[in-house]
Coordinates of C-alpha atoms in Angstrom, one line a residue:
Chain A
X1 CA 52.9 -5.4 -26.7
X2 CA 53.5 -6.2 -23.2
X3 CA 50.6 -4.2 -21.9
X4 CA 48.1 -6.2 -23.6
X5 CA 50.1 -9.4 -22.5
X6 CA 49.5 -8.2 -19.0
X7 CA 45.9 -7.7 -19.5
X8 CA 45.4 -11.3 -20.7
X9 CA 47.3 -13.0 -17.5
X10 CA 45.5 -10.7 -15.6
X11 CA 42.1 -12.4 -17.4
X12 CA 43.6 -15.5 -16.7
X13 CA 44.2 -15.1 -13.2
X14 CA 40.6 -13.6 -12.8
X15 CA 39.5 -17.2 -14.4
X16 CA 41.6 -19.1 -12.5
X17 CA 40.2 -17.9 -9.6
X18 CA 36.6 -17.6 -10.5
X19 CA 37.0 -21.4 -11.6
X20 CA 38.2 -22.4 -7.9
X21 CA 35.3 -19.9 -6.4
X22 CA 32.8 -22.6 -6.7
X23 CA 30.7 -24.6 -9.9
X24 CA 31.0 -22.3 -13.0
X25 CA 27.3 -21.9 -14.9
X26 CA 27.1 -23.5 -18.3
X27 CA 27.2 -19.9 -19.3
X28 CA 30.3 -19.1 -17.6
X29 CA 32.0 -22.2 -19.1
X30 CA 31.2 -20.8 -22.0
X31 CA 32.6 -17.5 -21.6
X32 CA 36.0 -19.3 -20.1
X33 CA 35.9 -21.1 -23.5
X34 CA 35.6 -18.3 -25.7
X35 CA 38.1 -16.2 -23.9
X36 CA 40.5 -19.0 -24.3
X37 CA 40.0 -19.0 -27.6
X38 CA 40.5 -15.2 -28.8
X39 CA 43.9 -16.1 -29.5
X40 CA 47.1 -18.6 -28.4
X41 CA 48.2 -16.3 -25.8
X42 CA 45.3 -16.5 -23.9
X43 CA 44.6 -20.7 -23.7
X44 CA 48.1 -20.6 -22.9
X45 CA 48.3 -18.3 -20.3
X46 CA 45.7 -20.4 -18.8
X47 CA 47.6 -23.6 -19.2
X48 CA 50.8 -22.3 -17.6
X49 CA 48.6 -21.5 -14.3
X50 CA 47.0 -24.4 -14.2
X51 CA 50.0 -26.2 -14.3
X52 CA 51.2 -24.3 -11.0
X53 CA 47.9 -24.8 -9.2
X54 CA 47.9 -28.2 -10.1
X55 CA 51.2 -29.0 -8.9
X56 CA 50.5 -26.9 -5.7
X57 CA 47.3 -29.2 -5.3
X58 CA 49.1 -32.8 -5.9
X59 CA 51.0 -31.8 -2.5
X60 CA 47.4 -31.7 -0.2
X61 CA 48.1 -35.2 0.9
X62 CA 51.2 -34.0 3.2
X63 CA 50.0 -30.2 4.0
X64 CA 52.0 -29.9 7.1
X65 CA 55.3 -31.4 5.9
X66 CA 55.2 -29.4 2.4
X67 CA 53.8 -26.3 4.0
X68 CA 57.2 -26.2 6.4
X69 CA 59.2 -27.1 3.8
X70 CA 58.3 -24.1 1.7
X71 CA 58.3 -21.9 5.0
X72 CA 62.4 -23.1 4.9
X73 CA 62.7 -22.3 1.8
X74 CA 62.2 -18.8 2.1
X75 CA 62.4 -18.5 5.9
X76 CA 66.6 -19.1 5.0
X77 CA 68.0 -15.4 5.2
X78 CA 66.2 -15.5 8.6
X79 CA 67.5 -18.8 9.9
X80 CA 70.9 -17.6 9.2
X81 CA 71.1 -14.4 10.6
X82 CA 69.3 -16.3 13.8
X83 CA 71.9 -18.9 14.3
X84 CA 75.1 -16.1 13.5
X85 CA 73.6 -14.8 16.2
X86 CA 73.8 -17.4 18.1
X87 CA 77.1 -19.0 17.5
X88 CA 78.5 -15.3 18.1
X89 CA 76.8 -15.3 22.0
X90 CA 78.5 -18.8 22.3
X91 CA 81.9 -17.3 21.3
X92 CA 81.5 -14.4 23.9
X93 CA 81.7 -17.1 26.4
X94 CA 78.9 -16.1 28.4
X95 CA 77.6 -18.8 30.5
X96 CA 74.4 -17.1 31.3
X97 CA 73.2 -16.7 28.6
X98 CA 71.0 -13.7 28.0
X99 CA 68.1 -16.2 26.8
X100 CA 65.1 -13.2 25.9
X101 CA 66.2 -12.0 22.6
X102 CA 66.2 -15.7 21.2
X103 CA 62.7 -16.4 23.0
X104 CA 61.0 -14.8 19.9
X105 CA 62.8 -17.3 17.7
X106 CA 60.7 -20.1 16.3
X107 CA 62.8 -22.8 17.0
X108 CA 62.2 -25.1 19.6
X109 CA 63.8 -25.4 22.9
X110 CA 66.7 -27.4 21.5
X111 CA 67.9 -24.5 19.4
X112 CA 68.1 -21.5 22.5
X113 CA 69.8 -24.0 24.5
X114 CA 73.4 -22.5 25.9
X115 CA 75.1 -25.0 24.2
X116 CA 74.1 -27.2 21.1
X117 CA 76.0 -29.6 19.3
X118 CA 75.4 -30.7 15.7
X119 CA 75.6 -34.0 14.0
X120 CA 79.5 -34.4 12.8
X121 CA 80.5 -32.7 15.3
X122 CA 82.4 -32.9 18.4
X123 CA 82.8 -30.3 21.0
X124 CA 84.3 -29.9 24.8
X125 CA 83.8 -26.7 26.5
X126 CA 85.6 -25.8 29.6
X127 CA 83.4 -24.2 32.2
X128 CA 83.9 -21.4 34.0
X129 CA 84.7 -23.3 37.3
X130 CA 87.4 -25.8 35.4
X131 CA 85.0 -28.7 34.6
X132 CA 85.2 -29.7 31.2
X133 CA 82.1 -30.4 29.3
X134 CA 81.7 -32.5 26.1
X135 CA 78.7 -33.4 23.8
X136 CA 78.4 -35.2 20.9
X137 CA 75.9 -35.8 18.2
X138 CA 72.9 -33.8 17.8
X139 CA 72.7 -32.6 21.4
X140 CA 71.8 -29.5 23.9
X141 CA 72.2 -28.5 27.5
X142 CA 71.6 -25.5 29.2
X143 CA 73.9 -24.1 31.9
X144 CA 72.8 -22.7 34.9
X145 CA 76.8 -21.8 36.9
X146 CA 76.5 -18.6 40.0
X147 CA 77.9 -18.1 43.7
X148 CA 75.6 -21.5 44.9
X149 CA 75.5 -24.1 42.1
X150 CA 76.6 -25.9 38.9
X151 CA 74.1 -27.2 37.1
X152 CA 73.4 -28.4 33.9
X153 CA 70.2 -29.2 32.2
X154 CA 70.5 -31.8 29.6
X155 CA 67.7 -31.1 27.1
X156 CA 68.7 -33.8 24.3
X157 CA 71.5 -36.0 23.6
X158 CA 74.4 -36.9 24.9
X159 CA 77.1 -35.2 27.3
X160 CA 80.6 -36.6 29.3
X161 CA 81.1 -34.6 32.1
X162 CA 84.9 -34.1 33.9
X163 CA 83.9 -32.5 37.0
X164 CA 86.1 -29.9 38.9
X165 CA 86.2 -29.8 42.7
X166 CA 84.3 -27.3 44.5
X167 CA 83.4 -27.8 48.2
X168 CA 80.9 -25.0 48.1
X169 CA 79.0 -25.7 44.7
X170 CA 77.5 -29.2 44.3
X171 CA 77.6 -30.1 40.2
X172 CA 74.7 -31.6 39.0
X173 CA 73.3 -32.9 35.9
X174 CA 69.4 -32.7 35.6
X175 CA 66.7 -34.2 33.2
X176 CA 63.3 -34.5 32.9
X177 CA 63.6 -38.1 34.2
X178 CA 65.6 -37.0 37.4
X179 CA 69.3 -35.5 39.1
X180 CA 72.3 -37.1 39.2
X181 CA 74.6 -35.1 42.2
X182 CA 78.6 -35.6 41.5
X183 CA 80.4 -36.4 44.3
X184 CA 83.7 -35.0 42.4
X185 CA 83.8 -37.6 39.7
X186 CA 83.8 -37.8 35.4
X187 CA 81.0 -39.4 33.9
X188 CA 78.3 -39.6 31.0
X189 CA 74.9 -38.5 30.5
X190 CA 72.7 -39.4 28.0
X191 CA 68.9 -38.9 27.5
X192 CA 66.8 -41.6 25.7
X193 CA 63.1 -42.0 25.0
X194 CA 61.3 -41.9 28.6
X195 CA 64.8 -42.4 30.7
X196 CA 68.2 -41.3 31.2
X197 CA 71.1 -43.4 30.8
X198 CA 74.2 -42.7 33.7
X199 CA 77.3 -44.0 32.5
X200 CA 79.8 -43.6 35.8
X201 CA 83.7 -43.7 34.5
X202 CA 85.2 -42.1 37.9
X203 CA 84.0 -42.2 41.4
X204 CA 80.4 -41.9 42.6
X205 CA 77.5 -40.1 41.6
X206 CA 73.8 -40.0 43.3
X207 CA 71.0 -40.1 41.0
X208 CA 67.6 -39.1 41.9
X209 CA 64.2 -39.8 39.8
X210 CA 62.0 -37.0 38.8
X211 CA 59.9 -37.6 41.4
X212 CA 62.6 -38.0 44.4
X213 CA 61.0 -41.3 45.6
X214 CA 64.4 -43.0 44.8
X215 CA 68.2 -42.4 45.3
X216 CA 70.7 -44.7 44.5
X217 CA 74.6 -44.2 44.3
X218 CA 76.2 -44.9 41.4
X219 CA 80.1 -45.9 41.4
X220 CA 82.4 -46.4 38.6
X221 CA 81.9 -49.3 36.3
X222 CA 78.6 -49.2 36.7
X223 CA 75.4 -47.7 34.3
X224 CA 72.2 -46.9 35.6
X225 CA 68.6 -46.3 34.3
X226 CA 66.7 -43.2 35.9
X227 CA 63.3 -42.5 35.1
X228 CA 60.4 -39.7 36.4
X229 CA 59.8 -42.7 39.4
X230 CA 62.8 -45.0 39.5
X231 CA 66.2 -45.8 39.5
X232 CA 68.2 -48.8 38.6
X233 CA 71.5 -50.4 37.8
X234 CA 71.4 -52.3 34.1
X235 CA 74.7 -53.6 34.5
X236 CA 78.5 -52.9 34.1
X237 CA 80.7 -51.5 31.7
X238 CA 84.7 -51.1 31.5
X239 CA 85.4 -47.3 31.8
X240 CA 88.5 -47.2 30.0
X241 CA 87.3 -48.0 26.6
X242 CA 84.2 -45.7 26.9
X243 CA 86.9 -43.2 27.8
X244 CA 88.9 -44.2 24.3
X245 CA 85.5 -43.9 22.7
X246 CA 84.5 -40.8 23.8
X247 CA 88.7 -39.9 22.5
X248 CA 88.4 -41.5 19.6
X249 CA 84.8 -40.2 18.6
X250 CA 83.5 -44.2 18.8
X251 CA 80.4 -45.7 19.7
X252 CA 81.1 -49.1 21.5
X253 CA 78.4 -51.6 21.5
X254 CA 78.3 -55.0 23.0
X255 CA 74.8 -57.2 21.9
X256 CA 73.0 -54.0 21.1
X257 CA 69.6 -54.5 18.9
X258 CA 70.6 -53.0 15.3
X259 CA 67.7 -50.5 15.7
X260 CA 69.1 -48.9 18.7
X261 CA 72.7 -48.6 17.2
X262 CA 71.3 -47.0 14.0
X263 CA 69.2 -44.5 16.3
X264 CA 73.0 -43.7 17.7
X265 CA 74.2 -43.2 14.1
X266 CA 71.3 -41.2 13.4
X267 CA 71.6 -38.8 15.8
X268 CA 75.7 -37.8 14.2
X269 CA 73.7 -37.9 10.8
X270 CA 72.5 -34.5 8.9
X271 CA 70.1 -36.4 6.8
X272 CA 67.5 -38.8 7.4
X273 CA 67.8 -42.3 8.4
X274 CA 64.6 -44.5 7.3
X275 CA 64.4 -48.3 8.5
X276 CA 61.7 -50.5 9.9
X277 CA 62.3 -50.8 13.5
X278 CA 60.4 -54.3 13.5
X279 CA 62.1 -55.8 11.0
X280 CA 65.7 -55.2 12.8
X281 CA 64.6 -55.9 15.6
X282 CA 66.1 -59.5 15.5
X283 CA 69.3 -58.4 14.3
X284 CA 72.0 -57.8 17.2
X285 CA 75.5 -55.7 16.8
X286 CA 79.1 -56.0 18.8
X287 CA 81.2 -53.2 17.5
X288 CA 83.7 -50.2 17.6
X289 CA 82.0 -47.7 15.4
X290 CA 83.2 -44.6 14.1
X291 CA 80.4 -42.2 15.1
X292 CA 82.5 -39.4 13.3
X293 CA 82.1 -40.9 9.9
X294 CA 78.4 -41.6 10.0
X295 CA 78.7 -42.9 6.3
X296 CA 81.2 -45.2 7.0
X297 CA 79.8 -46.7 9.5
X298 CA 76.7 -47.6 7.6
X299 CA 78.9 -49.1 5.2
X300 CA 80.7 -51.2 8.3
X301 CA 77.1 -52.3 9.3
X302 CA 76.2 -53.5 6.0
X303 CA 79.3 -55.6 5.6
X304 CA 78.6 -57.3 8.8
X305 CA 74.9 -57.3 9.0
X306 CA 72.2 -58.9 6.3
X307 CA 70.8 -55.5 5.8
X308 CA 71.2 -53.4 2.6
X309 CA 71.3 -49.2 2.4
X310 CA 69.4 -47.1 0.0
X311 CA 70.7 -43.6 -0.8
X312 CA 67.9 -41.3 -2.1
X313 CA 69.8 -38.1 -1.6
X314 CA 73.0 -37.2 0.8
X315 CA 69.6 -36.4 3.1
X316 CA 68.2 -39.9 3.1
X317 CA 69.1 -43.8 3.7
X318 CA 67.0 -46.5 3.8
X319 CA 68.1 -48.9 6.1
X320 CA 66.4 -52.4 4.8
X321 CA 67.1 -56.1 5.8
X322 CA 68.0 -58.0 3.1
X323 CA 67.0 -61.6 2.7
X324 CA 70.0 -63.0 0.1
X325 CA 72.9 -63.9 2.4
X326 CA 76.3 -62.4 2.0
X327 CA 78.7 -63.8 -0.2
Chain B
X1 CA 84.5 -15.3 -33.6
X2 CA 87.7 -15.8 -34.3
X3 CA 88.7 -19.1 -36.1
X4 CA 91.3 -19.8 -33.7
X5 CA 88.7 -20.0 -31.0
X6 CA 88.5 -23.7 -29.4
X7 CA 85.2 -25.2 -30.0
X8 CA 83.9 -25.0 -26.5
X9 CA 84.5 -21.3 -26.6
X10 CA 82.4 -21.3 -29.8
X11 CA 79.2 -23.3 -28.9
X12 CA 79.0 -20.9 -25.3
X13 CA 79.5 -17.5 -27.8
X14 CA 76.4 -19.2 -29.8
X15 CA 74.2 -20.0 -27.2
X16 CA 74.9 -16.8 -25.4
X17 CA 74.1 -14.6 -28.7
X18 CA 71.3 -16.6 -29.6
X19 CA 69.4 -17.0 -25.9
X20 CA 71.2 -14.5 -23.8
X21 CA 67.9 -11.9 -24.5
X22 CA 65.6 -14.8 -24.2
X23 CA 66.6 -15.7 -20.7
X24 CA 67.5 -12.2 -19.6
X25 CA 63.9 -11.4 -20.4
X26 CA 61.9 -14.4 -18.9
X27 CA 64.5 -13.9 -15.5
X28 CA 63.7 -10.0 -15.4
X29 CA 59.7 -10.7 -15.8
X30 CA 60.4 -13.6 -13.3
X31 CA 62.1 -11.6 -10.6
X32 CA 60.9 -8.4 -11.3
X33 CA 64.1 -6.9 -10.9
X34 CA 66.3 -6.0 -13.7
X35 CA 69.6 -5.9 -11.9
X36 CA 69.1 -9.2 -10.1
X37 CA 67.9 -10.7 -13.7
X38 CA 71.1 -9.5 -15.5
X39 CA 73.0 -11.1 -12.5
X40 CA 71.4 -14.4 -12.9
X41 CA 71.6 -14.4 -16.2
X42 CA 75.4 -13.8 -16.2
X43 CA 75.7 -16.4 -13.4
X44 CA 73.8 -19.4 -15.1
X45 CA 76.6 -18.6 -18.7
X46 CA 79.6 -18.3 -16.2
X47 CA 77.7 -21.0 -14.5
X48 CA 77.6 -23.4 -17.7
X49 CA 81.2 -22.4 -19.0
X50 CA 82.5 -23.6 -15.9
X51 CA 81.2 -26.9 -16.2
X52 CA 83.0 -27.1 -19.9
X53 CA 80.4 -29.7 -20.5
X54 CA 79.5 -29.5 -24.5
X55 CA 76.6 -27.2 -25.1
X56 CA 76.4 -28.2 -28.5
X57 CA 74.2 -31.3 -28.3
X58 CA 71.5 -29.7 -26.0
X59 CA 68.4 -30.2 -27.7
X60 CA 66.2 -27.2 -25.8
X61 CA 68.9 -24.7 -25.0
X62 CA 65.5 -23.0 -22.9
X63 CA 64.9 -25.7 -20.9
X64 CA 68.4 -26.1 -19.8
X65 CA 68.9 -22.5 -19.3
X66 CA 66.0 -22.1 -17.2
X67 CA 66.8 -25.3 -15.3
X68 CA 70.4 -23.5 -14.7
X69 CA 69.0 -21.0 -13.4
X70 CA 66.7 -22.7 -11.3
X71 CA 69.8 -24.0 -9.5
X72 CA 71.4 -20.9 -9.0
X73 CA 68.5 -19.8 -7.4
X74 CA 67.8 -22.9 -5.4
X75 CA 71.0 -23.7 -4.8
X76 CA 73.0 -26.2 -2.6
X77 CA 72.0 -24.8 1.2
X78 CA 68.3 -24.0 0.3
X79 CA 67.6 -27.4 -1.6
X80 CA 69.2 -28.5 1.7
X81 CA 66.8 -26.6 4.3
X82 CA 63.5 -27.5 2.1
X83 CA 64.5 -31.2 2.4
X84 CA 65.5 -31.0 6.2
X85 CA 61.8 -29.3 7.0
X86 CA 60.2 -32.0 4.7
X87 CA 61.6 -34.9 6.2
X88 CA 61.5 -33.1 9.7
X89 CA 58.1 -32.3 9.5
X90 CA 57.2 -35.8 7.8
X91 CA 58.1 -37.9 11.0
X92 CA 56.5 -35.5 12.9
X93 CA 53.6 -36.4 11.1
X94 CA 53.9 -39.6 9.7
X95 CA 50.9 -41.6 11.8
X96 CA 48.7 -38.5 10.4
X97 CA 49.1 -38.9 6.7
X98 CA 47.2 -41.9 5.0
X99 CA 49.7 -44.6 4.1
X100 CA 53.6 -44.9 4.6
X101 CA 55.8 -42.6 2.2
X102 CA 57.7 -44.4 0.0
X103 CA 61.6 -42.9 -0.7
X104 CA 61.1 -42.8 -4.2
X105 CA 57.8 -40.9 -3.3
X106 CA 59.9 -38.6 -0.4
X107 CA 62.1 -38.2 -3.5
X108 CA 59.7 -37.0 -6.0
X109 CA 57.7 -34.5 -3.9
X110 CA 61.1 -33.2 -3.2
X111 CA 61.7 -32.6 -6.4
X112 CA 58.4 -31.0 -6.9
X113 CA 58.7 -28.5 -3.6
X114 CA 61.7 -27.4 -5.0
X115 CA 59.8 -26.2 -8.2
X116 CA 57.4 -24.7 -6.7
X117 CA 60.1 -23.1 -4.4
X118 CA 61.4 -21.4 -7.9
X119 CA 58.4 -20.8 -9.1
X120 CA 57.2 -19.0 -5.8
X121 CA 61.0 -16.8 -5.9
X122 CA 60.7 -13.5 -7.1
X123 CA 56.8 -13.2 -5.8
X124 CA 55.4 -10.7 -3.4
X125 CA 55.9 -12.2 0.3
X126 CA 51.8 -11.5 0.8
X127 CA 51.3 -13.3 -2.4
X128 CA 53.1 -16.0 -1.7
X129 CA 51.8 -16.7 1.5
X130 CA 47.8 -15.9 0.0
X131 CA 48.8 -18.4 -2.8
X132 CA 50.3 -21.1 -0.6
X133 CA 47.1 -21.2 2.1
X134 CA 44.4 -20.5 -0.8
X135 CA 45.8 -23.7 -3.3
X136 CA 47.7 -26.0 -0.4
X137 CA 46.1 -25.6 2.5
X138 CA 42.5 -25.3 0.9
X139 CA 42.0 -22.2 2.9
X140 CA 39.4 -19.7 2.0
X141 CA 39.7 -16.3 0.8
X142 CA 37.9 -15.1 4.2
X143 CA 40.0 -17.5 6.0
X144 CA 43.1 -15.9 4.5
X145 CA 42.2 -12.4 5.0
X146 CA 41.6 -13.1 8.7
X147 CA 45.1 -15.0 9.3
X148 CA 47.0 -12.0 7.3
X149 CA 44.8 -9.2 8.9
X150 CA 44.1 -8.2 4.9
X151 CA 40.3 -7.2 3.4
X152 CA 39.1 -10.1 1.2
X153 CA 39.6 -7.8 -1.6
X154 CA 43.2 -7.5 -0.8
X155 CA 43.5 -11.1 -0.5
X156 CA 42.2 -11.5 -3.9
X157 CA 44.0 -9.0 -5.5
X158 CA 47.4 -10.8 -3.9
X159 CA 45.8 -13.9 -5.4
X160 CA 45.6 -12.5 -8.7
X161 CA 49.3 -11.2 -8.5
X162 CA 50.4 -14.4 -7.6
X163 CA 48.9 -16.4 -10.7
X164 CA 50.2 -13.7 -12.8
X165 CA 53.9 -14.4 -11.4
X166 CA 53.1 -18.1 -12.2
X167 CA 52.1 -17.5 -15.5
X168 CA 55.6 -15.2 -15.7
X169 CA 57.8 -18.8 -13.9
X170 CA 56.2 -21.1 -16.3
X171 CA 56.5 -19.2 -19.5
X172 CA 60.0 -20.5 -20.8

């Protein structure tokens, strides 16, 4: 009889919710009780949505991070018409990007940028005006080409940049931390914490901080640290194997702390990498990685390194150190 | 069932006669939707038979049909976007919540948002969103009407619809 079936989960649910309403009266209770026990159907109905509200209640501890994760879960038919969308503007080839009809999109900044990159992936773009364009790892930039300038904003991430000559449109390359003007010339940008890195492979670029207190000009060899109020040189570097690197999809490091390579992993990773950035601290890497084969080059860390990885899911690795020395 | 049937082909023909109606049933009460309920249920048999793991063994035939089904549902790219928000959101938040999250703990409330994800499919968007404020994020029923622009007595009745749909998802 699925009508009187219905009636009792409706009871139940009337229960259920008169139960959360506030303190039942010892009369009440008693009512609850004797409902229940009119037959099996009923104390089991019950049961069945307790269980749900119970298991809905153990996640209270971590509201905001369940709450979004059930908004993905059924958010997904939207999400994927939202980034077709997407992806199909970036195939039109349209540098400027009509930028309003994503504005309503819930994503944040990084996801209505121009151009995005994923982790695994690799992309060069050839600009309008003949520069090329290349960003790896999870990375973003919005590009901002007419009659006066080229300019790119760098909004996360990592970008090489092989500048095409034009006398009448300066390139630049802009962050929050400051402006880097090419002076016809190849080179990488990155974006860290509070700074931007300037890797200089060809000629001479000027970089300006945020705040245009400082200029300096940077030549090839050479890396430099800009930030909102200064600018600096950190040292050298040899152009041709960051060139390979960048060929090769590599990450070359020379004395880098372990935490600072793995944030470099992370960012070509889908998933989550977990470690404790204290207790790596100590540890120090020179390497060729392949940043292509994020997996792999966990496993080429762990050979070398007195660490051990965790795999919870494909989603999530748990970087540890580990205190019994290799064989 | 024809004797020169292998013996795979045998234990799927029993388990589809005997449970077929069963899960066809629960699915359709689930889902609310006959036609996507006689999909599902198609999909978790084709699902199983492509496997060609032995069904002969399984102790509660229920419990793995329904968990079957649960991954059909939840499949491969949503398990995928629930865990990216999670974890996402999580280090977003991670100084806020009391204590550091273990991975077997990131693990296990994984495993029990994606429950809850199946259990919540098939319900009224409203419901689900009443259901989800009201028993998560300890909102009130006043509270709720206001953020869905609903009366409180629509509110409640959404609340009542969605303990019913629970009632239908747990019911195996």
């Amino acid at each position: 009889m699925p009508d009187a079936r219905q009636q009792i989960e409706e009871q139940a649910a009337e229960w259920m919710l008169r139960l959360h309403e506030g303190e039942l009266s010892e009369a009440q209770r008693l009512a609850f009780e004797c409902w229940k026990q009119q037959g099996p159907h009923y104390a089991a109905a019950a049961a069945r949505m307790e269980a749900v509200i119970s298991r809905m209640q153990a996640l209270r501890g971590k509201k905001s991070p369940a709450r979004a994760a059930l908004n993905a879960a059924f958010a997904e038919k939207k999400a994927r018409r939202g980034k077709r969308a997407l992806r199909s503007l970036l195939l039109a080839g349209s540098l400027a990007l009509p930028a309003a009809a994503l504005l309503l999109s819930p994503y944040p900044q990084q996801w209505m940028a121009d151009v995005r990159n994923g982790p695994d992936q690799w992309q060069t773009l050839r600009l309008a005006d003949g520069s090329a364009l290349s960003l790896n790892g999870i990375s973003a930039a919005n590009l901002h080409f007419d009659a006066t300038q080229r300019r790119i904003d760098l909004l996360q991430g990592e970008i090489l940049v092989q500048v095409a000559h034009d006398q009448a449109r300066p390139f630049i390359v802009q962050t929050a931390h400051g402006s880097l003007r090419a002076l016809g010339t190849r080179f990488v940008v990155k974006r860290e914490g509070d700074s931007t890195v300037l890797t200089m492979l060809e000629s001479r670029v000027a970089a300006h901080s945020a705040d245009a207190r400082q200029t300096l000009e940077v030549a090839a060899g050479s890396q430099a640290l800009i930030s909102t109020d200064s600018v600096r040189l950190t040292g050298s570097i040899d152009p041709a194997s960051i060139n390979e690197a960048w060929r090769r999809h590599q990450l070359v490091v020379e004395n880098r702390p372990l935490p600072e390579v793995l944030d470099e992993i992370a960012r070509h990773r889908t998933g989550r990498l977990q470690f404790d950035r204290a207790a790596l601290q100590g540890l120090r890497v020179s390497a060729v990685i392949p940043l292509d084969d994020s997996d792999h080059a966990l496993q080429l860390l762990a050979q070398a390194l007195p660490i051990k990885l965790r795999a919870f899911t494909p989603w999530l690795i748990v970087v540890n150190p580990d205190p019994t020395p290799k064989k | 069932m024809s004797v020169g049937e292998p013996p795979f082909q045998r234990e799927i023909t029993q388990l589809y006669s005997e449970h077929h109606g069963w899960l066809f049933t629960w699915l359709r009460r689930k889902l609310g939707c006959r036609q996507n309920a006689a999909d599902l249920a198609q999909d978790t048999f084709a699902r199983i038979l492509h496997t060609r793991e032995s069904v002969a063994t399984i102790r509660e035939p229920r419990a793995y049909l329904s968990t079957t089904a649960r991954r059909l549902i939840i499949d491969q790219a949503r398990r995928k976007q629930i865990e990216q928000a999670y974890l996402q959101e999580l280090a977003l938040t991670i100084d806020a919540l009391e204590g550091f999250q273990s991975p077997e703990q990131i693990h296990t409330t994984l495993e029990a948002l994606e429950q809850i994800a199946f259990i919540l499919e098939g319900m009224h968007e409203y419901s689900r969103q009443a259901f989800v404020l009201y028993y998560l994020e300890e909102l009130t029923q006043v509270q709720i009407a206001r953020q869905l622009k609903l009366s409180e007595r629509t509110v409640r009745k959404y609340l009542i619809q969605a303990l019913v749909h629970c009632g239908h998802s747990m019911d195996t």
